[in-house]
Short mmCIF file of C-alpha atoms in Angstrom, two decimals:
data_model
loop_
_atom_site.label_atom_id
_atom_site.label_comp_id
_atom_site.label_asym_id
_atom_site.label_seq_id
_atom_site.Cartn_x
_atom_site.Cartn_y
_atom_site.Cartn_z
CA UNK A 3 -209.18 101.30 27.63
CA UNK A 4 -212.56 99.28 28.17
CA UNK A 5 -210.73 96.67 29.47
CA UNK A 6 -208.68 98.43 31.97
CA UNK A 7 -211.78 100.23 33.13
CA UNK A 8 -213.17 96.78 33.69
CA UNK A 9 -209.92 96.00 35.69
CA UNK A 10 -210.54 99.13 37.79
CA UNK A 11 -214.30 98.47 38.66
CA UNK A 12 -213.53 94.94 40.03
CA UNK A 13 -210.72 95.87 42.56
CA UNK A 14 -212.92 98.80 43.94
CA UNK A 15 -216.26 96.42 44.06
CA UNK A 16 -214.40 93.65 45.77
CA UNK A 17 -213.59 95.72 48.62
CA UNK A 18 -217.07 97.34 49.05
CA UNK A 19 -219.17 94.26 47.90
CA UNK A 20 -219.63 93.14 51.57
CA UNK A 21 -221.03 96.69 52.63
CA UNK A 22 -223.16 96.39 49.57
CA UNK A 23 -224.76 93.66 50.98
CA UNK A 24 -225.13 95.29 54.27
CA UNK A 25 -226.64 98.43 52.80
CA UNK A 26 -229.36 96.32 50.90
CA UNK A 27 -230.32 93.99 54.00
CA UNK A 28 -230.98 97.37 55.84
CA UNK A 29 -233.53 98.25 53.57
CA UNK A 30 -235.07 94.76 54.78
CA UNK A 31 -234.76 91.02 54.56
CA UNK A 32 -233.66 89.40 51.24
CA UNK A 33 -233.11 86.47 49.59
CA UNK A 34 -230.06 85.60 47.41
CA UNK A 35 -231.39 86.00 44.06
CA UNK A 36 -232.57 89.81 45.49
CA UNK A 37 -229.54 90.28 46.38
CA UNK A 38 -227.84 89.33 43.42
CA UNK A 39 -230.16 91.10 40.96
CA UNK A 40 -229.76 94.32 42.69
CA UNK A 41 -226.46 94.00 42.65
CA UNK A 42 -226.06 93.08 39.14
CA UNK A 43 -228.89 95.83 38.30
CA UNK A 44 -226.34 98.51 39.92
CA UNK A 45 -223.51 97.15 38.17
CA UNK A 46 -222.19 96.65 42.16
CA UNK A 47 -220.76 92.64 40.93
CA UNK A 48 -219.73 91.06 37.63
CA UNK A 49 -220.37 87.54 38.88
CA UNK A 50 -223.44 86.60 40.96
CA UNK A 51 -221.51 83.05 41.97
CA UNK A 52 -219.05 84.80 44.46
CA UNK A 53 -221.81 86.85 46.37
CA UNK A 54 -222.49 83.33 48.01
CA UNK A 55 -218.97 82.50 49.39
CA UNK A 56 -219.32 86.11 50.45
CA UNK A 57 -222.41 85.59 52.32
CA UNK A 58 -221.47 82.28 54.31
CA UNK A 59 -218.66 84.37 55.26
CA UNK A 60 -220.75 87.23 56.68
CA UNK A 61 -222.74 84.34 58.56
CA UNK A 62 -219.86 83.03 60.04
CA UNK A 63 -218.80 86.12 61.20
CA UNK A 64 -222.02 87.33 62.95
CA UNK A 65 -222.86 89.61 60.66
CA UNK A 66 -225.89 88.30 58.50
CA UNK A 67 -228.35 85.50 59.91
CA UNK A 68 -230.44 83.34 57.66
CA UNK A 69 -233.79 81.41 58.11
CA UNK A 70 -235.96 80.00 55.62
CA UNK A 71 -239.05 80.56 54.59
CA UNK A 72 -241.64 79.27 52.24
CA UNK A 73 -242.05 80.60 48.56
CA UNK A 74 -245.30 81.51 46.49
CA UNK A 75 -244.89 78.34 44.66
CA UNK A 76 -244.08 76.13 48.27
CA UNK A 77 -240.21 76.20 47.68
CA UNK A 78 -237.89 76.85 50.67
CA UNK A 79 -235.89 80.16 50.47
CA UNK A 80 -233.28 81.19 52.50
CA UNK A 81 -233.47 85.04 53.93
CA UNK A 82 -230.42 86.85 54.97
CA UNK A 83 -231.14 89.00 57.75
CA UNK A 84 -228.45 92.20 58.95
CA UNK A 85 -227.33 91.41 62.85
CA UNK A 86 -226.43 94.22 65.09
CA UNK A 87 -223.06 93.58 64.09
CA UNK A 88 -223.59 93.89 60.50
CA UNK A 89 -225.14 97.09 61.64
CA UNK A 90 -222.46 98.66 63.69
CA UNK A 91 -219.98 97.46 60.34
CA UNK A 92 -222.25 99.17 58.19
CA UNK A 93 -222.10 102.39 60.18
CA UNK A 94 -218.31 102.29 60.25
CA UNK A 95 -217.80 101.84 56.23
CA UNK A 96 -220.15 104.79 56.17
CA UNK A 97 -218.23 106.83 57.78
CA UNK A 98 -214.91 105.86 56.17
CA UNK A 99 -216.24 105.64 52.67
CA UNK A 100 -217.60 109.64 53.46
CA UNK A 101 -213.91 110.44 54.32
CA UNK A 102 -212.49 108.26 51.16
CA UNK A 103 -214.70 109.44 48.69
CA UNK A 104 -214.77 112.92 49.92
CA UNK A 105 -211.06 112.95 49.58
CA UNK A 106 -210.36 111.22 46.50
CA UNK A 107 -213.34 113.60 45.11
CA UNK A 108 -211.27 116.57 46.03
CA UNK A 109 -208.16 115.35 44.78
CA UNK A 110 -209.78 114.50 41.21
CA UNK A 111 -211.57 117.44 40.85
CA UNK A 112 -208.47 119.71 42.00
CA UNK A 113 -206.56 117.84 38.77
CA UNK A 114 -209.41 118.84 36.45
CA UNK A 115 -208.94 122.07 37.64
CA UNK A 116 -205.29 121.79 36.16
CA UNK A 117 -206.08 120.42 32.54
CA UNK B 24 -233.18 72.02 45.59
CA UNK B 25 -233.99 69.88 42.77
CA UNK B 26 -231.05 68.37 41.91
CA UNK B 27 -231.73 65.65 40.06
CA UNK B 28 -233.89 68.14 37.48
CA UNK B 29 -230.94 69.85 37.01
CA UNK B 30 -229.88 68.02 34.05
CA UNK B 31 -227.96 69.78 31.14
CA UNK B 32 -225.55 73.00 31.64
CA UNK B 33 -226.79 73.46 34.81
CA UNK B 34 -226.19 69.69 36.20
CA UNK B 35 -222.50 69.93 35.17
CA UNK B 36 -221.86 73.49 36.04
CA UNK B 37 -222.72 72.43 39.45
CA UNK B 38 -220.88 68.81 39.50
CA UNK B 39 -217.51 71.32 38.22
CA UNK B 40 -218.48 73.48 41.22
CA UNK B 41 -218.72 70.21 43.47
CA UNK B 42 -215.45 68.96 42.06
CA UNK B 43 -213.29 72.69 42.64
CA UNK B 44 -214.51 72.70 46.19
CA UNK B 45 -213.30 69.03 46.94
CA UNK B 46 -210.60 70.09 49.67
CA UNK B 47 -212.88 72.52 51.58
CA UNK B 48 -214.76 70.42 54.37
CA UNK B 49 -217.99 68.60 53.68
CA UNK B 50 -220.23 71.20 55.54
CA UNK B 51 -219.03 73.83 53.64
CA UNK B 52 -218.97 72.53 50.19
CA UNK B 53 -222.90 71.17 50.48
CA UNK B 54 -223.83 74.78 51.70
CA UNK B 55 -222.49 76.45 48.56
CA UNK B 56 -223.53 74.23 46.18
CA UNK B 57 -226.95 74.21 47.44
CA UNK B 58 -227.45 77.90 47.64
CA UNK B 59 -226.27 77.91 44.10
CA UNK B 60 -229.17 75.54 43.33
CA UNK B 61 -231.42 77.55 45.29
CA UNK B 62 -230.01 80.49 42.81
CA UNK B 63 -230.30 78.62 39.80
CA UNK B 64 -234.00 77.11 41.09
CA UNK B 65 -235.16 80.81 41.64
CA UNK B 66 -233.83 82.18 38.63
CA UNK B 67 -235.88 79.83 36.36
CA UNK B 68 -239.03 80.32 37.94
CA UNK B 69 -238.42 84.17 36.39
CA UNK B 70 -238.13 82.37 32.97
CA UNK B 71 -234.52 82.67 32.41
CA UNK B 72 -232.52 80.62 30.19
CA UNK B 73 -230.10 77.92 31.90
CA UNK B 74 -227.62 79.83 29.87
CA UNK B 75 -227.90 83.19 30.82
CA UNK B 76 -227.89 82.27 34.89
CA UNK B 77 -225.01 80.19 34.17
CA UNK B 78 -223.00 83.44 32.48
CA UNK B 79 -224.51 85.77 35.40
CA UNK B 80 -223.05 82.81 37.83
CA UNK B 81 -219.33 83.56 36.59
CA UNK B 82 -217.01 80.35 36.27
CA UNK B 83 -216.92 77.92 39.11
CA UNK B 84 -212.78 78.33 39.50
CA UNK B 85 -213.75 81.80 40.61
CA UNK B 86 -216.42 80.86 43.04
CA UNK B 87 -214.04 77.76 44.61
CA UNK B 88 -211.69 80.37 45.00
CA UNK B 89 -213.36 82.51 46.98
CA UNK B 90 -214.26 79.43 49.13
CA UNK B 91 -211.40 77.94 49.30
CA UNK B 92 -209.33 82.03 50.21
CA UNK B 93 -211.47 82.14 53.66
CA UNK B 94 -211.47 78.37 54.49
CA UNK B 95 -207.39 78.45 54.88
CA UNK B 96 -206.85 81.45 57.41
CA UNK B 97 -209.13 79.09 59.52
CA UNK B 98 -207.48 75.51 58.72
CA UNK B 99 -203.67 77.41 59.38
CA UNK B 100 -205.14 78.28 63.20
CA UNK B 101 -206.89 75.60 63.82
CA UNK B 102 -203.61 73.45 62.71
CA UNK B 103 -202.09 75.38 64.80
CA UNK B 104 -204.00 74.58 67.53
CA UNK B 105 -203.82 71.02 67.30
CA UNK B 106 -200.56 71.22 67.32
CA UNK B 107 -199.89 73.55 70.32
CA UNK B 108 -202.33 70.44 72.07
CA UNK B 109 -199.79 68.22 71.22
CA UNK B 110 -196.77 69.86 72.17
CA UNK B 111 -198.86 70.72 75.72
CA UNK B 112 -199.04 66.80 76.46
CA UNK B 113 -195.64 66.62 75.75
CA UNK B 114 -194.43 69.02 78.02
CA UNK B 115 -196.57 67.63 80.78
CA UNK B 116 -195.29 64.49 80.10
CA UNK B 117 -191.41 65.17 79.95
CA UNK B 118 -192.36 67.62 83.51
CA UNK B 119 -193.60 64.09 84.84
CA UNK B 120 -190.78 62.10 83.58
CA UNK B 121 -188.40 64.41 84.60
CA UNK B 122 -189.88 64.52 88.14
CA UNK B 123 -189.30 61.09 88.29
CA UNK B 124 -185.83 60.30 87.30
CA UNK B 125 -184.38 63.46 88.73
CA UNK B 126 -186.68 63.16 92.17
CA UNK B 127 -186.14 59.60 92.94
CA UNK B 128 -183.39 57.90 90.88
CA UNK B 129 -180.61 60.78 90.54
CA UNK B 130 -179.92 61.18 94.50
CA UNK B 131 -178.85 57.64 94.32
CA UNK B 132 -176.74 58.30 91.31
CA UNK B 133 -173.63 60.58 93.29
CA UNK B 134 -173.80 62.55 89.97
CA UNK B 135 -172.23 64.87 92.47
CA UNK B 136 -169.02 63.40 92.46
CA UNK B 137 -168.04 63.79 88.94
CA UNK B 138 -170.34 67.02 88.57
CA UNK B 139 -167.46 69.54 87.46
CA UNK B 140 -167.00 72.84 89.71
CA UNK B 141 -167.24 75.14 87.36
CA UNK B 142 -170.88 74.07 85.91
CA UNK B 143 -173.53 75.95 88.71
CA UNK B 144 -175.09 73.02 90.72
CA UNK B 145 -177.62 72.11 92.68
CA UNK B 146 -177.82 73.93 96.21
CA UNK B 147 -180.75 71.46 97.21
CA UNK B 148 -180.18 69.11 99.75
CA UNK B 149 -180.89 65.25 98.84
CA UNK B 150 -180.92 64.74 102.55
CA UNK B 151 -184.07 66.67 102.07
CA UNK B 152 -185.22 65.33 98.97
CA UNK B 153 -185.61 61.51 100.80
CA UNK B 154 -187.46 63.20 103.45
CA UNK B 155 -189.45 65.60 101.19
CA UNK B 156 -188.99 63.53 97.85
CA UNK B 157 -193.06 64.35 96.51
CA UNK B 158 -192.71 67.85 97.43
CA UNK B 159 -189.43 68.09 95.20
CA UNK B 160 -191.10 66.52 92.36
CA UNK B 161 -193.57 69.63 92.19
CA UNK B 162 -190.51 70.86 90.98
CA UNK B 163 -190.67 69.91 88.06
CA UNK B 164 -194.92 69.16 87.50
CA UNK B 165 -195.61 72.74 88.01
CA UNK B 166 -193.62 74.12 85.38
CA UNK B 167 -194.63 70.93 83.31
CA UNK B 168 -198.50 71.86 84.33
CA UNK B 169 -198.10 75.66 83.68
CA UNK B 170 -196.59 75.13 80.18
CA UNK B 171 -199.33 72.93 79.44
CA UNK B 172 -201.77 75.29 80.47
CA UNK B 173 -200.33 78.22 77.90
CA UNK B 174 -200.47 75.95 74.92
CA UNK B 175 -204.31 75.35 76.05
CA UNK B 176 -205.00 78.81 76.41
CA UNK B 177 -207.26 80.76 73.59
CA UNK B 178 -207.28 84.37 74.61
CA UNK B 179 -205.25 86.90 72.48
CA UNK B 180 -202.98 87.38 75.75
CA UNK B 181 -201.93 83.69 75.16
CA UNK B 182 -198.99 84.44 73.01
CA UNK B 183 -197.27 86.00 75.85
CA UNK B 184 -198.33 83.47 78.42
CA UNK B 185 -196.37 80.90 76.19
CA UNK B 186 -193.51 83.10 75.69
CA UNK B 187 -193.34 83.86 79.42
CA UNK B 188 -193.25 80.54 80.36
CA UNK B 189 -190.77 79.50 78.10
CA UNK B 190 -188.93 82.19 79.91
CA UNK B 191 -189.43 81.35 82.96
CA UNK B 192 -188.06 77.23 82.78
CA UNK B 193 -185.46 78.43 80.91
CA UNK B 194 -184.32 80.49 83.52
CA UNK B 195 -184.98 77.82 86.01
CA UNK B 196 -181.55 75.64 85.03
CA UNK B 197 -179.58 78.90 86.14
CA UNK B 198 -181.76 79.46 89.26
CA UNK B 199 -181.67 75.91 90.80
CA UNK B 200 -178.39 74.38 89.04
CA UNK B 201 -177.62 72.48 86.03
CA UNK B 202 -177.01 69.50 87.39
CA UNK B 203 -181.01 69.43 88.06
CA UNK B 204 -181.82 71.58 85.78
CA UNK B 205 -180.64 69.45 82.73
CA UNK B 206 -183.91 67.72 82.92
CA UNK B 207 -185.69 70.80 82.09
CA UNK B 208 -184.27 70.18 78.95
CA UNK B 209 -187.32 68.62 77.26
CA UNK B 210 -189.70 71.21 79.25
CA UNK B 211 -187.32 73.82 77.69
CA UNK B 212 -187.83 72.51 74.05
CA UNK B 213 -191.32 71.74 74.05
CA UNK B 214 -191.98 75.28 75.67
CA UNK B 215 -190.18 76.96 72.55
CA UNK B 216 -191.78 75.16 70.08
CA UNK B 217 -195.57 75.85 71.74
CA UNK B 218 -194.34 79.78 71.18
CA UNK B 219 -193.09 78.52 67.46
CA UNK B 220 -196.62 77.40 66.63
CA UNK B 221 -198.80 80.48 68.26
CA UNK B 222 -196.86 82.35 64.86
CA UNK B 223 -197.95 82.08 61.51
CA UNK B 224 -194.93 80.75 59.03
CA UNK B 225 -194.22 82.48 56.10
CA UNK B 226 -194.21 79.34 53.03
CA UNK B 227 -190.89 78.45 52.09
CA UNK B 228 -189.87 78.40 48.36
CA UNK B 229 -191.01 74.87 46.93
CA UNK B 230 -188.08 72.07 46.92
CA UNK B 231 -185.86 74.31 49.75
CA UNK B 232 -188.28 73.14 52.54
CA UNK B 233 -187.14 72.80 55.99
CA UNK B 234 -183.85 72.53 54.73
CA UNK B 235 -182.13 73.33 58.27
CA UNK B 236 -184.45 71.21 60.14
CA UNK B 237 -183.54 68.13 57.78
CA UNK B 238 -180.32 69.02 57.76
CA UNK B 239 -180.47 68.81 61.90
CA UNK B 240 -182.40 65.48 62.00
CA UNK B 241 -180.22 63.88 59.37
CA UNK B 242 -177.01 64.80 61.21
CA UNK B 243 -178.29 63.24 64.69
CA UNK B 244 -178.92 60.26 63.02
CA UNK B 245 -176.07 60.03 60.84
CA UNK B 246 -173.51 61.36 63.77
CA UNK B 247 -173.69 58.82 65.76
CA UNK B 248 -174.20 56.24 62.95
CA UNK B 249 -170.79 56.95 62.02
CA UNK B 250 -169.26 56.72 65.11
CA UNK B 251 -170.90 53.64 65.69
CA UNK B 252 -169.38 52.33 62.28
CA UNK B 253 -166.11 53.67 62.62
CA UNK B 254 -166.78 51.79 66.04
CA UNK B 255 -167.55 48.39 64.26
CA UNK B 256 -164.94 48.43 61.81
CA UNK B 257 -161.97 49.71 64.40
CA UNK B 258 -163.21 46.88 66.58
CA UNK B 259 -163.93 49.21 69.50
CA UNK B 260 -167.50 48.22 69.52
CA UNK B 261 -168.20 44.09 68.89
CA UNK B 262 -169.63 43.34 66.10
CA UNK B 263 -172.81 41.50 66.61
CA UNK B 264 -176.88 41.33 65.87
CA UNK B 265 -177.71 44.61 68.25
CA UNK B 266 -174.65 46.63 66.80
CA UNK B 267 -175.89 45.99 62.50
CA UNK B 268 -179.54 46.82 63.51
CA UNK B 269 -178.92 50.00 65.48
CA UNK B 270 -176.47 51.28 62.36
CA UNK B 271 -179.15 50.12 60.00
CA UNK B 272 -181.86 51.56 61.57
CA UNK B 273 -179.79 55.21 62.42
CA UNK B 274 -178.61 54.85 58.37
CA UNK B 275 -181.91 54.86 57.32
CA UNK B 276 -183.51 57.02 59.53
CA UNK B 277 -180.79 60.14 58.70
CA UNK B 278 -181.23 59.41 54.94
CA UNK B 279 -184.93 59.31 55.37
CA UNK B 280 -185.03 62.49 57.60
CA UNK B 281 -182.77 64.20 54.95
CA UNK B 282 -185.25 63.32 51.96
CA UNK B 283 -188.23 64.78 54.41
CA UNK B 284 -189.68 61.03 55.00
CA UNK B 285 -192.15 61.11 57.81
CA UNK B 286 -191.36 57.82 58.55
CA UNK B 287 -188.01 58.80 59.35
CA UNK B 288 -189.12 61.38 61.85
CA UNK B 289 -191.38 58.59 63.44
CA UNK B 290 -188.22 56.80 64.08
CA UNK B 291 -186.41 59.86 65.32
CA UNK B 292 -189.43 60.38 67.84
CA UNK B 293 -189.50 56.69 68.87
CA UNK B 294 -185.57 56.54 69.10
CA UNK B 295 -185.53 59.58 71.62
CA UNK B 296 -188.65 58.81 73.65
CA UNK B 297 -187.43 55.20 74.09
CA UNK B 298 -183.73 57.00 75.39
CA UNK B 299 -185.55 58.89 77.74
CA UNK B 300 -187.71 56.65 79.07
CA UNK B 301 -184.57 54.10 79.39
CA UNK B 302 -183.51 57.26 81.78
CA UNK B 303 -185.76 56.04 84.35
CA UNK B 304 -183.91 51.93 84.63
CA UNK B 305 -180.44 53.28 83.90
CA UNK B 306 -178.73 53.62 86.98
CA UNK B 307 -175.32 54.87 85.82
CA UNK B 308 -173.74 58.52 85.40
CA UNK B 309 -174.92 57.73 81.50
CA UNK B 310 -178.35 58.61 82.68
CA UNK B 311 -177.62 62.14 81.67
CA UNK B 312 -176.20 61.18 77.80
CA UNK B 313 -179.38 59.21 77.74
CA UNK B 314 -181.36 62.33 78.90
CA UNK B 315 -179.94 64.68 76.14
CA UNK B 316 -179.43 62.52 73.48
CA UNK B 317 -183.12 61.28 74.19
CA UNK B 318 -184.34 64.88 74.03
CA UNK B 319 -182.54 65.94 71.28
CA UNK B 320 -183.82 62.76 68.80
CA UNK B 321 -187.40 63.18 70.43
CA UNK B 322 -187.88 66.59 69.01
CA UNK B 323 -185.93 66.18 66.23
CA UNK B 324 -188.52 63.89 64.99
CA UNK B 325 -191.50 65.59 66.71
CA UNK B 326 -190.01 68.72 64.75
CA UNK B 327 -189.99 67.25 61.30
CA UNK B 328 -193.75 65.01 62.07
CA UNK B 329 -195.03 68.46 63.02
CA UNK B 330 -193.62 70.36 59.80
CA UNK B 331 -193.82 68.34 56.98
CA UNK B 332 -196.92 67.91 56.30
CA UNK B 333 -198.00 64.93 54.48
CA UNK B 334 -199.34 66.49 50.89
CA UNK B 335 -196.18 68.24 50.59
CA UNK B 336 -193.41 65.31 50.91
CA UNK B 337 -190.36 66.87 49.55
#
């Protein structure tokens, strides 16, 4: 049961993962291990090692910029910034994950009505 | 990026990373790795265990497999693209050569004579062509030039640019006659296969590849190769030096293009773009067998060099 649970919880994060990201570079600027830790810390990802693939692909498609900056202890980081068109994205999953969730929502809740 | 501290777990997790990302392209493969260092890097400074990031990290097959997913949507277009470049040169090209042969040497020919009534000819005055002879050959650049242009273009419209233009100088044999219009023949083939490549391919079941397309190549070669031998051994044709090396050399290259040999398609290519070129110093009503024949071993070959692509010889 765990493990099919498990099974469940990975198909749903890989589609949403992206707007994850998104959502937490709205809040501000981050770099990857801030990403990954709140990611991890919200259970969002099971493996930190694919949110990096993930991210060069958001850079290639205009939708996260990077720059680095120095550290506390002088090492180079690199910041992922949210473009305008990681924006306007962001504000379309919004809406359609409202609709989704709203609706799936209904539907579960109408079948514990049934039991 | 440190990498020479990161000794241990770490220093091979990363070298197994290196190693699963060895087809994506250079750029790519140093970006990843690095900002997996960087990860690693940070992750110690908070006094984690090389263990535990390693675990958080997941296995490297997973992470090369993310890279590798979004890399090959790009490398199909962009393979695509190179190809459609190709296939655009070509078409100028065979719009240049056929300007040439049918502008300047067919007039002389009297194909006219043996032309048969029933196939739709030419209504196009030669009287006219030796006074307007560069004009005529516009004839044939243009639609050389404009499918050209379509396997250049980029915008999302493109598709139907190609398409239409296939349309169009395939229509143009029926418009001005066949006995010009035969030389459109390469135009014609080249135009198709620029719409071909503006489509993604569904992959074929391993071993079963390109089956038809061998099968075509091989029988082009080996068609005439037996007629050539039955030829030879009839004594229709003489038997001498020329004779052995053009059976020999059709043989091998329909065996070859059967097994999927790129060579053999080389040889195809080389074999028809040496027929058509001959087009242009042949004088005789066999200009035209040399035309289509040319055209048809050309692309046969181009056909198979384009598909078969070299990791996957069958």
């Amino acid at each position: 049961m765990e493990e099919q649970g498990e099974k469940i919880a990975t198909n749903i994060r890989k589609g949403v993962l992206e707007y994850c990201v998104l959502a937490l570079l709205a809040q501000g600027d981050k770099y990857g291990l801030e990403l990954a830790d709140e990611l991890v810390e919200r259970n969002l990802t099971a493996s930190e090692g694919s949110l990096y693939p993930l991210l060069a692909r958001m850079k290639t498609a205009d939708l996260v910029t990077t720059r680095w900056e120095e550290s506390d202890t002088g090492r180079r980081r690199k910041y992922y910034a949210m473009t305008d068109r990681g924006a306007s994205h962001l504000r379309q999953f919004d809406a359609v994950w409202n609709e989704i969730s709203g609706q799936v929502g209904e539907l579960l809740g109408r079948r514990h009505e049934h039991d | 990026m440190n990498m020479t501290e990161n000794h241990g777990a770490v220093g091979k997790y990363l070298e197994a990373l290196d190693h699963e990302l060895r087809k994506v392209p250079p750029a790519r493969r140093e970006a990843v790795v690095a900002d997996l260092a960087e990860h690693i890097d940070e992750a110690r400074e908070r006094g984690r265990s090389d263990d535990q990031i390693i675990a958080g990290l997941g296995p490297v097959q997973a992470i090369a497999a993310e890279v590798q997913a979004d890399f090959a949507d790009g490398a199909v277009e962009m393979e695509q693209r190179a190809k459609r470049k190709v296939l655009g040169f070509i078409a100028l090209a065979a719009g240049v050569l056929a300007a040439v042969v049918d502008t300047w040497i067919y007039p002389s020919l009297n194909v006219d004579e043996f032309w048969p009534d029933w196939l739709h000819s030419s209504a196009i005055n030669y009287d006219a062509s030796t006074r307007f002879g560069a004009g005529l050959m516009l004839l044939f650049l243009l639609p050389g030039l404009m499918v050209a242009a379509g396997s250049m273009m980029k915008s999302p419209a493109a598709r139907i640019c190609r398409t239409v233009a296939a349309v169009i100088v395939t229509a143009l044999p029926f418009v001005i006659g066949f006995n010009l219009g035969v030389f459109y023949l390469p135009l014609i083939v080249a135009a198709w296969m620029i719409v071909g490549v503006s489509y993604p391919r569904q992959q074929r079941a391993q071993g079963r590849r390109h089956l038809p397309l061998r099968m075509t190549a091989g029988l082009a070669a080996g068609v005439p190769a037996a007629a050539l031998l039955a030829g030879l051994a009839t004594g229709t044709v003489e038997t001498g030096v020329l004779g052995i090396t053009v059976l020999a050399v059709l043989v091998l290259a329909a065996v070859g293009a059967i097994l999927g040999l790129r060579a053999a398609y080389w040889v195809l290519a080389a074999c028809g773009a040496l027929l058509l070129v001959a087009s242009v110093f042949d004088m005789g009503m066999l200009v035209l067998g040399f035309w289509i024949a040319g055209t048809i071993y050309f692309f046969a070959g181009l056909a198979g060099l384009l598909r078969l692509q070299p990791a996957q010889k069958a």
